[in-house]
Amino acid sequence: MVAPTYLRSLQALELAVRKGSFTAAAEALGITPAAVGQRVKALEDYLGVELLTRGRSGLRPAPGLIPALGHLNRGFEELAAAARELELQRGHELHIAAASDFVDLWLAPRLKWFRAAHPNILFNINGEGEAPHRIGRVDCEISYGPPRGAPNTDLLFRDYVLPVCSPENVERTSLIPREMRLEGFPLVHLDFYKDDPAGLSWPEWVAANGMQRSAPERGMRFRRITAALDAVRADAGVTLCGMALIGDRLDAGEIGLPYPVLTGRWSAHGFQARFRADAEGRRPVQRFREWLLEEARSTRGWLAGAVGAAPD
């Protein structure tokens, strides 16, 4: 009898055979292809039998696996059915994994409106909240990256990135000729946008707008948008940040724009929400998805009013 600790390995093995690759199995499990391979290898080491072979059409069951494959498939079909039944016991719980900056700057401030309309729905966001944390796939995953156009995935919005600083520094630099304002002024770099092909970095922005700034690649670096904004609000410099995430702060005058809005640039990547394929029958998930899309439409409308509609 296979030890219970190898159940995840058996799951990875069954998915890899059924879907034909470690990559497809990893997508279904929400882990990396390398992790799938490690689970299968651990099972092979435990049993002392080769279980998978590679062919032109992908992964194939090795001779040692073929007698057990039917039992494995039926076993996980039954486990999936049991899991679906147990999911109904979760009732009004929503489990969400999302980019921390998106949660802190955009989702959390708006979530109070959803909670007011649906007070019985409990949330667990990034492992914290009223609903207990559970191991397994979440109901909704929100990330920043290239639009996927995948099933059950909604593009919420692309962002418009431009220089921002404290209102005090906007006033302090307002009398300096525009092309000279950055010279000698501290630059705060955000690595959040570093993989975006739109070129959302200080060297690209300086070059595109004809500014004079020596060594625009130098300055403080942050991975988190919230950390960069804390530095900006403490008058430590100017950073490039997406307007969609700080619209409330701009409207409240907590953050200022040292340059015209038209000096900004649309991101190529966007914030998108991916929902579990089996979540359609759960009313709380459907309500959250409808609300999330409505809030995203509002943000896109606000951006269009501020800078014009995003290009296709």
PDB file of N, CA and C in Angstrom, residues 247-309:
ATOM      1  N   GLY A 247      -5.893  56.362  -7.649  1.00  0.00           N
ATOM      2  CA  GLY A 247      -6.880  57.368  -8.025  1.00  0.00           C
ATOM      3  C   GLY A 247      -7.466  58.102  -6.835  1.00  0.00           C
ATOM      4  N   ASP A 248      -7.797  57.365  -5.777  1.00  0.00           N
ATOM      5  CA  ASP A 248      -8.379  58.001  -4.582  1.00  0.00           C
ATOM      6  C   ASP A 248      -7.390  58.973  -3.948  1.00  0.00           C
ATOM      7  N   ARG A 249      -6.110  58.605  -3.929  1.00  0.00           N
ATOM      8  CA  ARG A 249      -5.091  59.463  -3.323  1.00  0.00           C
ATOM      9  C   ARG A 249      -4.832  60.701  -4.174  1.00  0.00           C
ATOM     10  N   LEU A 250      -4.916  60.546  -5.481  1.00  0.00           N
ATOM     11  CA  LEU A 250      -4.769  61.711  -6.355  1.00  0.00           C
ATOM     12  C   LEU A 250      -5.945  62.666  -6.169  1.00  0.00           C
ATOM     13  N   ASP A 251      -7.158  62.108  -6.136  1.00  0.00           N
ATOM     14  CA  ASP A 251      -8.349  62.950  -5.970  1.00  0.00           C
ATOM     15  C   ASP A 251      -8.342  63.654  -4.618  1.00  0.00           C
ATOM     16  N   ALA A 252      -7.769  62.997  -3.603  1.00  0.00           N
ATOM     17  CA  ALA A 252      -7.734  63.585  -2.256  1.00  0.00           C
ATOM     18  C   ALA A 252      -6.572  64.552  -2.072  1.00  0.00           C
ATOM     19  N   GLY A 253      -5.695  64.657  -3.058  1.00  0.00           N
ATOM     20  CA  GLY A 253      -4.558  65.558  -2.943  1.00  0.00           C
ATOM     21  C   GLY A 253      -3.422  65.013  -2.104  1.00  0.00           C
ATOM     22  N   GLU A 254      -3.424  63.706  -1.815  1.00  0.00           N
ATOM     23  CA  GLU A 254      -2.347  63.115  -1.031  1.00  0.00           C
ATOM     24  C   GLU A 254      -1.097  62.874  -1.885  1.00  0.00           C
ATOM     25  N   ILE A 255      -1.306  62.702  -3.179  1.00  0.00           N
ATOM     26  CA  ILE A 255      -0.232  62.490  -4.143  1.00  0.00           C
ATOM     27  C   ILE A 255      -0.383  63.527  -5.240  1.00  0.00           C
ATOM     28  N   GLY A 256       0.730  64.059  -5.734  1.00  0.00           N
ATOM     29  CA  GLY A 256       0.682  65.076  -6.771  1.00  0.00           C
ATOM     30  C   GLY A 256       1.346  64.641  -8.062  1.00  0.00           C
ATOM     31  N   LEU A 257       1.063  65.367  -9.138  1.00  0.00           N
ATOM     32  CA  LEU A 257       1.631  65.093 -10.456  1.00  0.00           C
ATOM     33  C   LEU A 257       2.574  66.231 -10.834  1.00  0.00           C
ATOM     34  N   PRO A 258       3.875  65.969 -10.877  1.00  0.00           N
ATOM     35  CA  PRO A 258       4.826  67.032 -11.208  1.00  0.00           C
ATOM     36  C   PRO A 258       4.896  67.332 -12.700  1.00  0.00           C
ATOM     37  N   TYR A 259       4.306  66.504 -13.530  1.00  0.00           N
ATOM     38  CA  TYR A 259       4.322  66.683 -14.984  1.00  0.00           C
ATOM     39  C   TYR A 259       2.920  66.484 -15.531  1.00  0.00           C
ATOM     40  N   PRO A 260       2.640  66.998 -16.726  1.00  0.00           N
ATOM     41  CA  PRO A 260       1.315  66.809 -17.327  1.00  0.00           C
ATOM     42  C   PRO A 260       0.973  65.333 -17.486  1.00  0.00           C
ATOM     43  N   VAL A 261      -0.306  65.021 -17.411  1.00  0.00           N
ATOM     44  CA  VAL A 261      -0.770  63.640 -17.508  1.00  0.00           C
ATOM     45  C   VAL A 261      -0.318  63.000 -18.818  1.00  0.00           C
ATOM     46  N   LEU A 262      -0.264  63.773 -19.881  1.00  0.00           N
ATOM     47  CA  LEU A 262       0.072  63.204 -21.191  1.00  0.00           C
ATOM     48  C   LEU A 262       1.513  62.724 -21.293  1.00  0.00           C
ATOM     49  N   THR A 263       2.346  63.009 -20.292  1.00  0.00           N
ATOM     50  CA  THR A 263       3.709  62.472 -20.311  1.00  0.00           C
ATOM     51  C   THR A 263       3.753  61.015 -19.846  1.00  0.00           C
ATOM     52  N   GLY A 264       2.608  60.482 -19.408  1.00  0.00           N
ATOM     53  CA  GLY A 264       2.554  59.097 -18.952  1.00  0.00           C
ATOM     54  C   GLY A 264       2.480  58.117 -20.113  1.00  0.00           C
ATOM     55  N   ARG A 265       2.326  56.856 -19.770  1.00  0.00           N
ATOM     56  CA  ARG A 265       2.317  55.795 -20.776  1.00  0.00           C
ATOM     57  C   ARG A 265       1.435  54.640 -20.297  1.00  0.00           C
ATOM     58  N   TRP A 266       0.638  54.106 -21.214  1.00  0.00           N
ATOM     59  CA  TRP A 266      -0.195  52.948 -20.891  1.00  0.00           C
ATOM     60  C   TRP A 266       0.673  51.706 -20.715  1.00  0.00           C
ATOM     61  N   SER A 267       0.327  50.915 -19.743  1.00  0.00           N
ATOM     62  CA  SER A 267       1.017  49.643 -19.554  1.00  0.00           C
ATOM     63  C   SER A 267       0.590  48.667 -20.645  1.00  0.00           C
ATOM     64  N   ALA A 268       1.485  47.754 -20.986  1.00  0.00           N
ATOM     65  CA  ALA A 268       1.127  46.670 -21.897  1.00  0.00           C
ATOM     66  C   ALA A 268       0.479  45.529 -21.126  1.00  0.00           C
ATOM     67  N   HIS A 269       0.948  45.310 -19.911  1.00  0.00           N
ATOM     68  CA  HIS A 269       0.354  44.294 -19.050  1.00  0.00           C
ATOM     69  C   HIS A 269      -0.884  44.862 -18.363  1.00  0.00           C
ATOM     70  N   GLY A 270      -1.608  44.018 -17.695  1.00  0.00           N
ATOM     71  CA  GLY A 270      -2.806  44.467 -17.003  1.00  0.00           C
ATOM     72  C   GLY A 270      -3.093  43.608 -15.789  1.00  0.00           C
ATOM     73  N   PHE A 271      -4.007  44.082 -14.950  1.00  0.00           N
ATOM     74  CA  PHE A 271      -4.479  43.295 -13.815  1.00  0.00           C
ATOM     75  C   PHE A 271      -5.611  42.402 -14.302  1.00  0.00           C
ATOM     76  N   GLN A 272      -5.514  41.119 -13.999  1.00  0.00           N
ATOM     77  CA  GLN A 272      -6.521  40.183 -14.464  1.00  0.00           C
ATOM     78  C   GLN A 272      -6.890  39.208 -13.354  1.00  0.00           C
ATOM     79  N   ALA A 273      -8.130  38.747 -13.410  1.00  0.00           N
ATOM     80  CA  ALA A 273      -8.658  37.830 -12.393  1.00  0.00           C
ATOM     81  C   ALA A 273      -8.972  36.496 -13.052  1.00  0.00           C
ATOM     82  N   ARG A 274      -8.424  35.438 -12.492  1.00  0.00           N
ATOM     83  CA  ARG A 274      -8.703  34.091 -12.985  1.00  0.00           C
ATOM     84  C   ARG A 274      -9.522  33.349 -11.931  1.00  0.00           C
ATOM     85  N   PHE A 275     -10.664  32.821 -12.357  1.00  0.00           N
ATOM     86  CA  PHE A 275     -11.558  32.108 -11.462  1.00  0.00           C
ATOM     87  C   PHE A 275     -11.486  30.610 -11.727  1.00  0.00           C
ATOM     88  N   ARG A 276     -11.730  29.835 -10.697  1.00  0.00           N
ATOM     89  CA  ARG A 276     -11.739  28.385 -10.837  1.00  0.00           C
ATOM     90  C   ARG A 276     -12.824  27.964 -11.809  1.00  0.00           C
ATOM     91  N   ALA A 277     -12.507  26.981 -12.632  1.00  0.00           N
ATOM     92  CA  ALA A 277     -13.469  26.518 -13.624  1.00  0.00           C
ATOM     93  C   ALA A 277     -14.709  25.920 -12.977  1.00  0.00           C
ATOM     94  N   ASP A 278     -14.564  25.363 -11.785  1.00  0.00           N
ATOM     95  CA  ASP A 278     -15.703  24.717 -11.121  1.00  0.00           C
ATOM     96  C   ASP A 278     -16.415  25.651 -10.159  1.00  0.00           C
ATOM     97  N   ALA A 279     -16.156  26.967 -10.271  1.00  0.00           N
ATOM     98  CA  ALA A 279     -16.747  27.921  -9.331  1.00  0.00           C
ATOM     99  C   ALA A 279     -18.062  28.513  -9.847  1.00  0.00           C
ATOM    100  N   GLU A 280     -18.454  28.174 -11.084  1.00  0.00           N
ATOM    101  CA  GLU A 280     -19.628  28.810 -11.672  1.00  0.00           C
ATOM    102  C   GLU A 280     -20.902  28.532 -10.887  1.00  0.00           C
ATOM    103  N   GLY A 281     -20.995  27.368 -10.252  1.00  0.00           N
ATOM    104  CA  GLY A 281     -22.209  27.043  -9.522  1.00  0.00           C
ATOM    105  C   GLY A 281     -22.288  27.637  -8.134  1.00  0.00           C
ATOM    106  N   ARG A 282     -21.271  28.351  -7.698  1.00  0.00           N
ATOM    107  CA  ARG A 282     -21.256  28.922  -6.354  1.00  0.00           C
ATOM    108  C   ARG A 282     -21.695  30.384  -6.407  1.00  0.00           C
ATOM    109  N   ARG A 283     -22.833  30.657  -5.819  1.00  0.00           N
ATOM    110  CA  ARG A 283     -23.403  31.998  -5.883  1.00  0.00           C
ATOM    111  C   ARG A 283     -22.484  33.080  -5.311  1.00  0.00           C
ATOM    112  N   PRO A 284     -21.815  32.869  -4.163  1.00  0.00           N
ATOM    113  CA  PRO A 284     -20.923  33.924  -3.656  1.00  0.00           C
ATOM    114  C   PRO A 284     -19.819  34.292  -4.643  1.00  0.00           C
ATOM    115  N   VAL A 285     -19.255  33.295  -5.331  1.00  0.00           N
ATOM    116  CA  VAL A 285     -18.198  33.574  -6.304  1.00  0.00           C
ATOM    117  C   VAL A 285     -18.759  34.364  -7.473  1.00  0.00           C
ATOM    118  N   GLN A 286     -19.949  33.980  -7.937  1.00  0.00           N
ATOM    119  CA  GLN A 286     -20.565  34.698  -9.049  1.00  0.00           C
ATOM    120  C   GLN A 286     -20.837  36.152  -8.679  1.00  0.00           C
ATOM    121  N   ARG A 287     -21.315  36.363  -7.463  1.00  0.00           N
ATOM    122  CA  ARG A 287     -21.597  37.743  -7.034  1.00  0.00           C
ATOM    123  C   ARG A 287     -20.320  38.559  -6.939  1.00  0.00           C
ATOM    124  N   PHE A 288     -19.262  37.947  -6.415  1.00  0.00           N
ATOM    125  CA  PHE A 288     -17.995  38.668  -6.315  1.00  0.00           C
ATOM    126  C   PHE A 288     -17.448  38.983  -7.703  1.00  0.00           C
ATOM    127  N   ARG A 289     -17.552  38.035  -8.615  1.00  0.00           N
ATOM    128  CA  ARG A 289     -17.050  38.268  -9.967  1.00  0.00           C
ATOM    129  C   ARG A 289     -17.799  39.406 -10.643  1.00  0.00           C
ATOM    130  N   GLU A 290     -19.114  39.426 -10.510  1.00  0.00           N
ATOM    131  CA  GLU A 290     -19.904  40.509 -11.104  1.00  0.00           C
ATOM    132  C   GLU A 290     -19.523  41.853 -10.487  1.00  0.00           C
ATOM    133  N   TRP A 291     -19.357  41.876  -9.163  1.00  0.00           N
ATOM    134  CA  TRP A 291     -18.980  43.125  -8.491  1.00  0.00           C
ATOM    135  C   TRP A 291     -17.584  43.572  -8.919  1.00  0.00           C
ATOM    136  N   LEU A 292     -16.640  42.633  -8.994  1.00  0.00           N
ATOM    137  CA  LEU A 292     -15.267  42.961  -9.373  1.00  0.00           C
ATOM    138  C   LEU A 292     -15.219  43.564 -10.769  1.00  0.00           C
ATOM    139  N   LEU A 293     -15.966  42.988 -11.704  1.00  0.00           N
ATOM    140  CA  LEU A 293     -15.982  43.510 -13.073  1.00  0.00           C
ATOM    141  C   LEU A 293     -16.621  44.895 -13.132  1.00  0.00           C
ATOM    142  N   GLU A 294     -17.644  45.124 -12.318  1.00  0.00           N
ATOM    143  CA  GLU A 294     -18.280  46.440 -12.292  1.00  0.00           C
ATOM    144  C   GLU A 294     -17.319  47.491 -11.732  1.00  0.00           C
ATOM    145  N   GLU A 295     -16.593  47.156 -10.667  1.00  0.00           N
ATOM    146  CA  GLU A 295     -15.610  48.084 -10.117  1.00  0.00           C
ATOM    147  C   GLU A 295     -14.484  48.349 -11.113  1.00  0.00           C
ATOM    148  N   ALA A 296     -14.073  47.305 -11.844  1.00  0.00           N
ATOM    149  CA  ALA A 296     -13.023  47.474 -12.851  1.00  0.00           C
ATOM    150  C   ALA A 296     -13.507  48.396 -13.972  1.00  0.00           C
ATOM    151  N   ARG A 297     -14.774  48.253 -14.377  1.00  0.00           N
ATOM    152  CA  ARG A 297     -15.323  49.150 -15.410  1.00  0.00           C
ATOM    153  C   ARG A 297     -15.312  50.597 -14.916  1.00  0.00           C
ATOM    154  N   SER A 298     -15.614  50.787 -13.631  1.00  0.00           N
ATOM    155  CA  SER A 298     -15.581  52.137 -13.068  1.00  0.00           C
ATOM    156  C   SER A 298     -14.173  52.716 -13.115  1.00  0.00           C
ATOM    157  N   THR A 299     -13.180  51.881 -12.804  1.00  0.00           N
ATOM    158  CA  THR A 299     -11.788  52.345 -12.855  1.00  0.00           C
ATOM    159  C   THR A 299     -11.381  52.685 -14.287  1.00  0.00           C
ATOM    160  N   ARG A 300     -11.756  51.851 -15.235  1.00  0.00           N
ATOM    161  CA  ARG A 300     -11.442  52.150 -16.636  1.00  0.00           C
ATOM    162  C   ARG A 300     -12.100  53.444 -17.080  1.00  0.00           C
ATOM    163  N   GLY A 301     -13.334  53.683 -16.611  1.00  0.00           N
ATOM    164  CA  GLY A 301     -14.009  54.921 -16.949  1.00  0.00           C
ATOM    165  C   GLY A 301     -13.308  56.126 -16.354  1.00  0.00           C
ATOM    166  N   TRP A 302     -12.833  55.989 -15.105  1.00  0.00           N
ATOM    167  CA  TRP A 302     -12.108  57.093 -14.464  1.00  0.00           C
ATOM    168  C   TRP A 302     -10.817  57.393 -15.221  1.00  0.00           C
ATOM    169  N   LEU A 303     -10.102  56.344 -15.621  1.00  0.00           N
ATOM    170  CA  LEU A 303      -8.874  56.541 -16.385  1.00  0.00           C
ATOM    171  C   LEU A 303      -9.163  57.201 -17.735  1.00  0.00           C
ATOM    172  N   ALA A 304     -10.230  56.767 -18.392  1.00  0.00           N
ATOM    173  CA  ALA A 304     -10.568  57.348 -19.689  1.00  0.00           C
ATOM    174  C   ALA A 304     -10.880  58.832 -19.544  1.00  0.00           C
ATOM    175  N   GLY A 305     -11.548  59.197 -18.435  1.00  0.00           N
ATOM    176  CA  GLY A 305     -11.827  60.603 -18.211  1.00  0.00           C
ATOM    177  C   GLY A 305     -10.580  61.416 -17.924  1.00  0.00           C
ATOM    178  N   ALA A 306      -9.577  60.780 -17.311  1.00  0.00           N
ATOM    179  CA  ALA A 306      -8.354  61.480 -16.942  1.00  0.00           C
ATOM    180  C   ALA A 306      -7.354  61.575 -18.088  1.00  0.00           C
ATOM    181  N   VAL A 307      -7.231  60.502 -18.870  1.00  0.00           N
ATOM    182  CA  VAL A 307      -6.162  60.477 -19.883  1.00  0.00           C
ATOM    183  C   VAL A 307      -6.652  59.999 -21.249  1.00  0.00           C
ATOM    184  N   GLY A 308      -7.898  59.572 -21.375  1.00  0.00           N
ATOM    185  CA  GLY A 308      -8.383  58.997 -22.620  1.00  0.00           C
ATOM    186  C   GLY A 308      -8.393  57.474 -22.533  1.00  0.00           C
ATOM    187  N   ALA A 309      -9.145  56.852 -23.408  1.00  0.00           N
ATOM    188  CA  ALA A 309      -9.288  55.390 -23.371  1.00  0.00           C
ATOM    189  C   ALA A 309      -7.970  54.715 -23.716  1.00  0.00           C
TER     190      ALA A 309
END
